[in-house]
mmCIF file of C-alpha atoms in Angstrom:
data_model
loop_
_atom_site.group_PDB
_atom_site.id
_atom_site.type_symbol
_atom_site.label_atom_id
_atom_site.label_comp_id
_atom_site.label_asym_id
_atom_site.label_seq_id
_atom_site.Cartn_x
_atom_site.Cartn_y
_atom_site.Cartn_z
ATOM 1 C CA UNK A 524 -1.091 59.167 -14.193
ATOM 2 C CA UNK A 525 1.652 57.208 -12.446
ATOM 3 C CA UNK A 526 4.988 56.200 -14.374
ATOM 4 C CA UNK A 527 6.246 53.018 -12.848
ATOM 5 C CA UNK A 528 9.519 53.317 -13.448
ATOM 6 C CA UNK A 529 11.326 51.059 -10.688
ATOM 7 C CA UNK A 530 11.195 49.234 -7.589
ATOM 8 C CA UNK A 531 11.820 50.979 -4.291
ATOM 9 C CA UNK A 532 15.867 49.447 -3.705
ATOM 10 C CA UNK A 533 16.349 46.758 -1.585
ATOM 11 C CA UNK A 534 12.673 45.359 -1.384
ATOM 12 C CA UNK A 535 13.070 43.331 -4.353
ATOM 13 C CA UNK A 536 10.837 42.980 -6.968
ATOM 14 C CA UNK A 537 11.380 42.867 -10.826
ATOM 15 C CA UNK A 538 11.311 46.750 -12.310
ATOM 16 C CA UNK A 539 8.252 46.795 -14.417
ATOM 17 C CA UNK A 540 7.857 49.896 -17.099
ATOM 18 C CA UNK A 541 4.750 51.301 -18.295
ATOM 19 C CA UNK A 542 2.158 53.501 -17.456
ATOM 20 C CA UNK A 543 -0.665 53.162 -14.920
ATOM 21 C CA UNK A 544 -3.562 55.663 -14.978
ATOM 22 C CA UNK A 545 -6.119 53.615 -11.929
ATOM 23 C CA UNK A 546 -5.201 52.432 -8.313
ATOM 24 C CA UNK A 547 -7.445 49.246 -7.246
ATOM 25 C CA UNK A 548 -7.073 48.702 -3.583
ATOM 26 C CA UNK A 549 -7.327 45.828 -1.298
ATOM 27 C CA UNK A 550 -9.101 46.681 1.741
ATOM 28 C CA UNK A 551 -8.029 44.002 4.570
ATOM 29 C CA UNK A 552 -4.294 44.218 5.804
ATOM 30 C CA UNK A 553 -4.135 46.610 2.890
ATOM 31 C CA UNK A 554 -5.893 49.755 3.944
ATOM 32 C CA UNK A 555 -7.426 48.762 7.655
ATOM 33 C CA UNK A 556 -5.269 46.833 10.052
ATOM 34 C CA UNK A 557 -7.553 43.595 10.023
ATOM 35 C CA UNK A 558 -4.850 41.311 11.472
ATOM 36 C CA UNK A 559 -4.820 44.205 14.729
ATOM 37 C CA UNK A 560 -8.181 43.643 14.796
ATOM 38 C CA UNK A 561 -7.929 39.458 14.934
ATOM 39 C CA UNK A 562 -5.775 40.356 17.263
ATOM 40 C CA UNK A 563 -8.129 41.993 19.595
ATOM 41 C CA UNK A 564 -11.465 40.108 18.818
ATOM 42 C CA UNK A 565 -8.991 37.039 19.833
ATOM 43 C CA UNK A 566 -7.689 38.086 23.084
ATOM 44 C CA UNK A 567 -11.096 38.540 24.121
ATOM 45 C CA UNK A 568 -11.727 34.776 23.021
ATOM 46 C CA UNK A 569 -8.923 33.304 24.207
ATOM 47 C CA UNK A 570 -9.329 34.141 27.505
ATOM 48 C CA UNK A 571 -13.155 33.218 27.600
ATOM 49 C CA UNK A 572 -12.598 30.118 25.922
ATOM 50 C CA UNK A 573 -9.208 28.925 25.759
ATOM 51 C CA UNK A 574 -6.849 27.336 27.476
ATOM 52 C CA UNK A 575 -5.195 29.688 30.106
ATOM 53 C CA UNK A 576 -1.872 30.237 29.376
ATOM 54 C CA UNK A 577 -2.516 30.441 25.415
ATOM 55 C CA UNK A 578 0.180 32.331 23.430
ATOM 56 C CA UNK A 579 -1.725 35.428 21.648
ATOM 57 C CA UNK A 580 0.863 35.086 18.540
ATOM 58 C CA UNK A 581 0.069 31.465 17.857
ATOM 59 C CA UNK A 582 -3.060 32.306 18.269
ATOM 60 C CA UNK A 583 -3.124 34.812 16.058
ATOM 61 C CA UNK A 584 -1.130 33.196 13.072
ATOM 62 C CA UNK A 585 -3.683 29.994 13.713
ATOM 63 C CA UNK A 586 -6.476 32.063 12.542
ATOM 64 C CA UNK A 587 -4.621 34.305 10.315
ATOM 65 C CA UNK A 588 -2.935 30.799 8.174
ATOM 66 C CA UNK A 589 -6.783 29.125 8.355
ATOM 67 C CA UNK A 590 -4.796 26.127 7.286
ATOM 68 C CA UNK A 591 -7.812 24.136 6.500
ATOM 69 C CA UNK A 592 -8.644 26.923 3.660
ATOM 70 C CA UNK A 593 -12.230 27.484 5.285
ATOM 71 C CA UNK A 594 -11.984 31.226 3.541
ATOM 72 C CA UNK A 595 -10.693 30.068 0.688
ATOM 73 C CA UNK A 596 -13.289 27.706 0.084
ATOM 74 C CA UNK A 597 -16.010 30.872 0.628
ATOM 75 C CA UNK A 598 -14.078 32.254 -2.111
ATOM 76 C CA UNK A 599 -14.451 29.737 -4.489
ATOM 77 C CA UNK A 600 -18.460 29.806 -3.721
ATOM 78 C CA UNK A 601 -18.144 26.576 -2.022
ATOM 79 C CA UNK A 602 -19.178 28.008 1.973
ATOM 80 C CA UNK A 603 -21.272 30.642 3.165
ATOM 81 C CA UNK A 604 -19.907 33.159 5.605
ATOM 82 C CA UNK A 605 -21.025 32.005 8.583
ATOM 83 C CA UNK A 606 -20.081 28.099 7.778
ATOM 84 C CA UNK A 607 -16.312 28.867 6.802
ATOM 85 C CA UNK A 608 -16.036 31.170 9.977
ATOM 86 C CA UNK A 609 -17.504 28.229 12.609
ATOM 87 C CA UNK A 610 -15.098 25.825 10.732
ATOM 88 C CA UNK A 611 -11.951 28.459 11.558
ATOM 89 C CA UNK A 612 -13.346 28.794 15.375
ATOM 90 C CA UNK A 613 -13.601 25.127 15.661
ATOM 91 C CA UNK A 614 -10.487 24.526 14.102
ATOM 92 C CA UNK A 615 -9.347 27.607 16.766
ATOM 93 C CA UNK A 616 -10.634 25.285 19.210
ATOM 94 C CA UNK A 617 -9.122 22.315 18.748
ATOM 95 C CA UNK A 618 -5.827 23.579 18.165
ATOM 96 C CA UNK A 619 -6.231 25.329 21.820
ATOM 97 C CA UNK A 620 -8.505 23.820 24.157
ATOM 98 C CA UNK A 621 -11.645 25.062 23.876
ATOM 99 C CA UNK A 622 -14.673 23.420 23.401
ATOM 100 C CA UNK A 623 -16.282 22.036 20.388
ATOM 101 C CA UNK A 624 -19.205 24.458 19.242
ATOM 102 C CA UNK A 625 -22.729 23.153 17.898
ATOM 103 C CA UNK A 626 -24.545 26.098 15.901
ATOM 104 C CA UNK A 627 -26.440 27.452 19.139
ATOM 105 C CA UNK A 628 -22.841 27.397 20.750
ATOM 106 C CA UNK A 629 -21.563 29.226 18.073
ATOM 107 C CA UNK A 630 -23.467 31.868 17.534
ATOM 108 C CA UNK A 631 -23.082 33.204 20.812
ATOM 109 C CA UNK A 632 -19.548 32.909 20.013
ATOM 110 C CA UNK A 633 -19.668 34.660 16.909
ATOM 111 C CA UNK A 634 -21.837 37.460 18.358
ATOM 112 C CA UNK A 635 -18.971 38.086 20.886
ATOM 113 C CA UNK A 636 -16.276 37.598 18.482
ATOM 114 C CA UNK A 637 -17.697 39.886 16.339
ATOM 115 C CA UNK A 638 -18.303 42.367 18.362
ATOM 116 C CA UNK A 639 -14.669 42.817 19.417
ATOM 117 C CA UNK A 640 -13.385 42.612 15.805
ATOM 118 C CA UNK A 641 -15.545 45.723 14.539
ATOM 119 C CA UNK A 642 -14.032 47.373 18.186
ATOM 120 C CA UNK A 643 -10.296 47.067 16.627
ATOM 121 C CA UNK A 644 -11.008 48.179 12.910
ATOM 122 C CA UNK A 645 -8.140 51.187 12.561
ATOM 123 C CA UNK A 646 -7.005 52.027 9.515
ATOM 124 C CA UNK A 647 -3.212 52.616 8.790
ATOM 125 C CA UNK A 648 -1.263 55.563 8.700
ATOM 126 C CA UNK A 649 -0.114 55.587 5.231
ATOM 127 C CA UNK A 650 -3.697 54.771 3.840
ATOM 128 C CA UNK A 651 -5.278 58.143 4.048
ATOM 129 C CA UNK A 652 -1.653 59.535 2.876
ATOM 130 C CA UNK A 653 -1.696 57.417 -0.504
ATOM 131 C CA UNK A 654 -5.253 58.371 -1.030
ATOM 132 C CA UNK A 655 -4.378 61.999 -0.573
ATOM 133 C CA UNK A 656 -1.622 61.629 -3.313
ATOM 134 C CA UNK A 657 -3.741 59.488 -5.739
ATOM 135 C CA UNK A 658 -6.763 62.691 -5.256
ATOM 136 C CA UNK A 659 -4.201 65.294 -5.861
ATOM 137 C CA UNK A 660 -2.924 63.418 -9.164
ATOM 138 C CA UNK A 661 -6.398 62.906 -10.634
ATOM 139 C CA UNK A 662 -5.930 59.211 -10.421
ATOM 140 C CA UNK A 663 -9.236 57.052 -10.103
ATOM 141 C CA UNK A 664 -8.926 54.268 -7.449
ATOM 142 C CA UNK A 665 -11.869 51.925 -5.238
ATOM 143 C CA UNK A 666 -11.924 48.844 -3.508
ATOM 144 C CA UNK A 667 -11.945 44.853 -4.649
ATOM 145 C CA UNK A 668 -12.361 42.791 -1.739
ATOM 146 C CA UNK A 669 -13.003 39.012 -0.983
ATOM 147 C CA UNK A 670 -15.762 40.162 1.510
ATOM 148 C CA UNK A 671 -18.990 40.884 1.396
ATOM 149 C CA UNK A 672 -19.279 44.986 -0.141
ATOM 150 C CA UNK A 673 -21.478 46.192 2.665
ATOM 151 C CA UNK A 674 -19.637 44.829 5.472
ATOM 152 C CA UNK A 675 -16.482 46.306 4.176
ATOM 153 C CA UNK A 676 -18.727 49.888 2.975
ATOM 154 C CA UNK A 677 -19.102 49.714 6.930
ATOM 155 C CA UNK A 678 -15.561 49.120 7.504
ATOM 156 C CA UNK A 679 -14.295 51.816 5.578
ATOM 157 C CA UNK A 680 -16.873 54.131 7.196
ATOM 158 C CA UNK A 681 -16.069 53.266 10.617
ATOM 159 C CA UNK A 682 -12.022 54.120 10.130
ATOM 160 C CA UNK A 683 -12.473 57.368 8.188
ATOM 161 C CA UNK A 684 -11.713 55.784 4.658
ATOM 162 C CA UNK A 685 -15.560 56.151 3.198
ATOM 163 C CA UNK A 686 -13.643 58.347 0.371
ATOM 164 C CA UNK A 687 -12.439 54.752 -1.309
ATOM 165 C CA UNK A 688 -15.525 53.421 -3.643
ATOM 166 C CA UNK A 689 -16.274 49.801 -2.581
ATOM 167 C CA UNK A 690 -16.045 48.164 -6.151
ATOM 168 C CA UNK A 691 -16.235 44.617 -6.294
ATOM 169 C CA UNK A 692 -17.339 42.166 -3.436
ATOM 170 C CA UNK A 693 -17.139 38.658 -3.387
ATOM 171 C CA UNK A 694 -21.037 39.215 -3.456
ATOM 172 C CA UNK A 695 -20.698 40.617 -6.853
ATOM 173 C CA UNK A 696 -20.345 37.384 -8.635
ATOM 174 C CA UNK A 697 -19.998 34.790 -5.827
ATOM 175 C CA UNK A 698 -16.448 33.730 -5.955
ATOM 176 C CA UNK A 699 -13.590 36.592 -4.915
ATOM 177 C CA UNK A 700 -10.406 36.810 -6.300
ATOM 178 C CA UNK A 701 -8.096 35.036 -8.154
ATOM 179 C CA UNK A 702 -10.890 34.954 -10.137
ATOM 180 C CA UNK A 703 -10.204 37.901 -13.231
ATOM 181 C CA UNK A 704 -13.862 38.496 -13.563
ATOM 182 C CA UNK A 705 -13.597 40.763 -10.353
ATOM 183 C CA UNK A 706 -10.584 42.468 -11.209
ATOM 184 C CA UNK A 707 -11.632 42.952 -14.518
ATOM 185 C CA UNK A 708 -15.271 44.489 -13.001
ATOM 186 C CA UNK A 709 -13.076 46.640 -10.581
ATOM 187 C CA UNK A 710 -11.665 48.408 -14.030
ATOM 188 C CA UNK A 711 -15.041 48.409 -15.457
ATOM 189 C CA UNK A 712 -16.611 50.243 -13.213
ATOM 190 C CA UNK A 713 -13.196 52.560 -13.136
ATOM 191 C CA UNK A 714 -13.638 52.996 -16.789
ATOM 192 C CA UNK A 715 -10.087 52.304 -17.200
ATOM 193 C CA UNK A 716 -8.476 49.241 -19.403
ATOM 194 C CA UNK A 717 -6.909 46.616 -16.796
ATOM 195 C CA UNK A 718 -3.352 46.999 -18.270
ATOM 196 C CA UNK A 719 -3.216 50.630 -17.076
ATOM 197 C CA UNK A 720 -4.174 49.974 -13.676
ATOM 198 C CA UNK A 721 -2.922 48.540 -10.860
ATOM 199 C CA UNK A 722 -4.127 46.376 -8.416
ATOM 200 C CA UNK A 723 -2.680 46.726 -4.077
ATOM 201 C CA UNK A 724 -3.193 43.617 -2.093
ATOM 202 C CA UNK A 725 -1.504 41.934 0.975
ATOM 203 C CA UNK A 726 -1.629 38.271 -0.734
ATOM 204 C CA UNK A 727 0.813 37.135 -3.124
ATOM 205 C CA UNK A 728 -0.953 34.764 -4.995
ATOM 206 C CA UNK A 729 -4.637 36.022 -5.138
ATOM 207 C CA UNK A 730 -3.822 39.256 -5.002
ATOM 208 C CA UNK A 731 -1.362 40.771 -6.761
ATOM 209 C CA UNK A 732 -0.624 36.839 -9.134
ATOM 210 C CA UNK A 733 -4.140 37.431 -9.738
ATOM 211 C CA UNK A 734 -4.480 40.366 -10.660
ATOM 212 C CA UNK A 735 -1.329 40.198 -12.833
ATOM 213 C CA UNK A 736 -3.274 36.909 -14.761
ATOM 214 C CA UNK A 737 -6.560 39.368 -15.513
ATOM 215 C CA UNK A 738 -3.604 41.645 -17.170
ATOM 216 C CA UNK A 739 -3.148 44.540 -14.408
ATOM 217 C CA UNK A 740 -0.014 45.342 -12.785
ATOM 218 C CA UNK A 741 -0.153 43.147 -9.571
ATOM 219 C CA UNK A 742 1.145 44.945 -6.175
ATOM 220 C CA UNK A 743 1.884 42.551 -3.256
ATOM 221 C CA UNK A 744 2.151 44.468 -0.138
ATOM 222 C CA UNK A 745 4.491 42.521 1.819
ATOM 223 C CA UNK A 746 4.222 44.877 5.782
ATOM 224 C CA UNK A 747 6.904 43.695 7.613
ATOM 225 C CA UNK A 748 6.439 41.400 10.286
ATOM 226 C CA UNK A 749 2.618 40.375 9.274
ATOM 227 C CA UNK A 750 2.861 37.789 6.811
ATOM 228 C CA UNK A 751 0.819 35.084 6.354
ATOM 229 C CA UNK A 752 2.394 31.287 6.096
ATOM 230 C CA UNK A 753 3.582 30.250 2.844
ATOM 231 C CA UNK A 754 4.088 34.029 1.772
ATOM 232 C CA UNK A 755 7.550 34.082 1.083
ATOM 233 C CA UNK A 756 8.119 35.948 -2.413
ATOM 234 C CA UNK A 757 6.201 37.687 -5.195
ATOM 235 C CA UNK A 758 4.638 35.917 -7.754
ATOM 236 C CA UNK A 759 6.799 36.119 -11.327
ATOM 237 C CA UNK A 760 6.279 39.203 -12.875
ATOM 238 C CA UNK A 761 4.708 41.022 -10.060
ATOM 239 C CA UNK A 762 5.958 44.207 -7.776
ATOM 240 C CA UNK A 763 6.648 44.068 -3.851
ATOM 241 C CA UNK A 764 6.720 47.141 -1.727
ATOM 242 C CA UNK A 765 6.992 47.518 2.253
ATOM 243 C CA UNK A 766 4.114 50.393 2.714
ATOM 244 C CA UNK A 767 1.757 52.284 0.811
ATOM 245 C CA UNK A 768 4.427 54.975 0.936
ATOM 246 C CA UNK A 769 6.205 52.760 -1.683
ATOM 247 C CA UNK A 770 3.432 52.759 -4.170
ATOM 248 C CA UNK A 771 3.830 56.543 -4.320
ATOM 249 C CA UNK A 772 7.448 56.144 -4.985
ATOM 250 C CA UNK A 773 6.832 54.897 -7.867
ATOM 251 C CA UNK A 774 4.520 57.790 -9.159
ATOM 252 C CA UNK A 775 6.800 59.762 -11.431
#
């Protein structure tokens, strides 16, 4: 059982009361350093690719922002996998100097890409720590995720994190989060009721605004230095924290 009782000082969030018996987790940017790994898998493109000379941070935050929503929109139900990840390398593309990809083009690109994304999975330092705490309090936790459940079942596997139950994928009912239905599931499957739990996610909005709107306590993990654009403060009603470390802070 965790009390929430405050927010860690200085990180600012609204103190929330209450009790919270179940931990759902975000996986990407959350528990595994996905942005490290962009990172890497786009190093490797850039410099097969792109324009020489091509700064690695823009790069980066181009692909992290997706500014034309291509993931969002895979979200929602509205593009496959594959179609809102061509859109982002097109869009990578354009914005850079490479060339414009046909589907033949692209999938050697993807291949590649792909490749050297899996090669930077690592998970981060405080993950296995929180899950160590939550074990040794008896407090149920698993995954929700906005990708598909096996791929991330193989991502936790491959950075030592197999221990966190993949819950919910956006596989599960075809759109991903905000929508409650997979927040809600996440606490089904928990057996727990949603306003006991809470739910850990690098995204203010779909993450922890949405999972505040399905009636959980919603976490935003705001990492310093890795935000996304347009991130700029927790949703009303919601709880910021710096590290994973923070969550058990809160654990009285």
């Amino acid at each position: 059982m965790i009390d929430v009782i405050e927010v860690k000082p200085g990180v600012g969030a609204p103190t929330m009361g209450g009790v919270i018996n179940a931990v759902l987790l975000d996986i990407d940017d959350t528990l595994v350093d996905t942005r490290g790994a962009f990172r890497h898998a786009l190093m490797e493109v850039a410099a097969e690719y792109l324009d020489a000379g091509a700064d690695p941070e823009l790069v980066l935050a181009h692909w992290r922002d997706d500014r034309g929503g291509w993931y969002r929109a895979h979200t929602r139900g509205e593009l496959t996998h594959r179609e809102q990840r061509m859109r982002r390398a097109n869009d990578l593309h354009a914005a850079f100097g490479g060339p414009s990809m046909d589907d033949a083009a692209y999938d050697v690109w993807d291949e590649g890409f792909e490749r050297h994304f899996r090669a930077g999975w690592l998970a981060f330092d405080d993950a296995a720590e929180l899950l160590d705490e939550l074990d040794a309090r008896g407090v149920p936790y698993g995954a929700v995720s906005n990708a598909d459940s096996a791929y991330q079942v193989l991502k936790l596997s491959s950075v030592g994190l197999q221990r966190v139950p993949m819950l919910v994928g956006v596989d599960t009912f075809g759109v991903g989060k905000p929508d409650p239905r997979v927040f809600l599931e996440g606490c089904r499957l928990l057996a727990v009721e949603p306003g006991v739990t809470a739910y850990v996610g690098d995204e203010p909005d779909i993450d922890a605004g949405g999972a505040r709107d399905a009636g959980l306590t919603g976490v935003w993990l705001d990492r310093p230095g890795t935000r996304r654009a347009g991130h700029h403060e927790a949703a009303e009603g919601t709880l910021r924290i710096e590290s994973l470390a923070d969550l058990t802070a809160l654990m009285g």
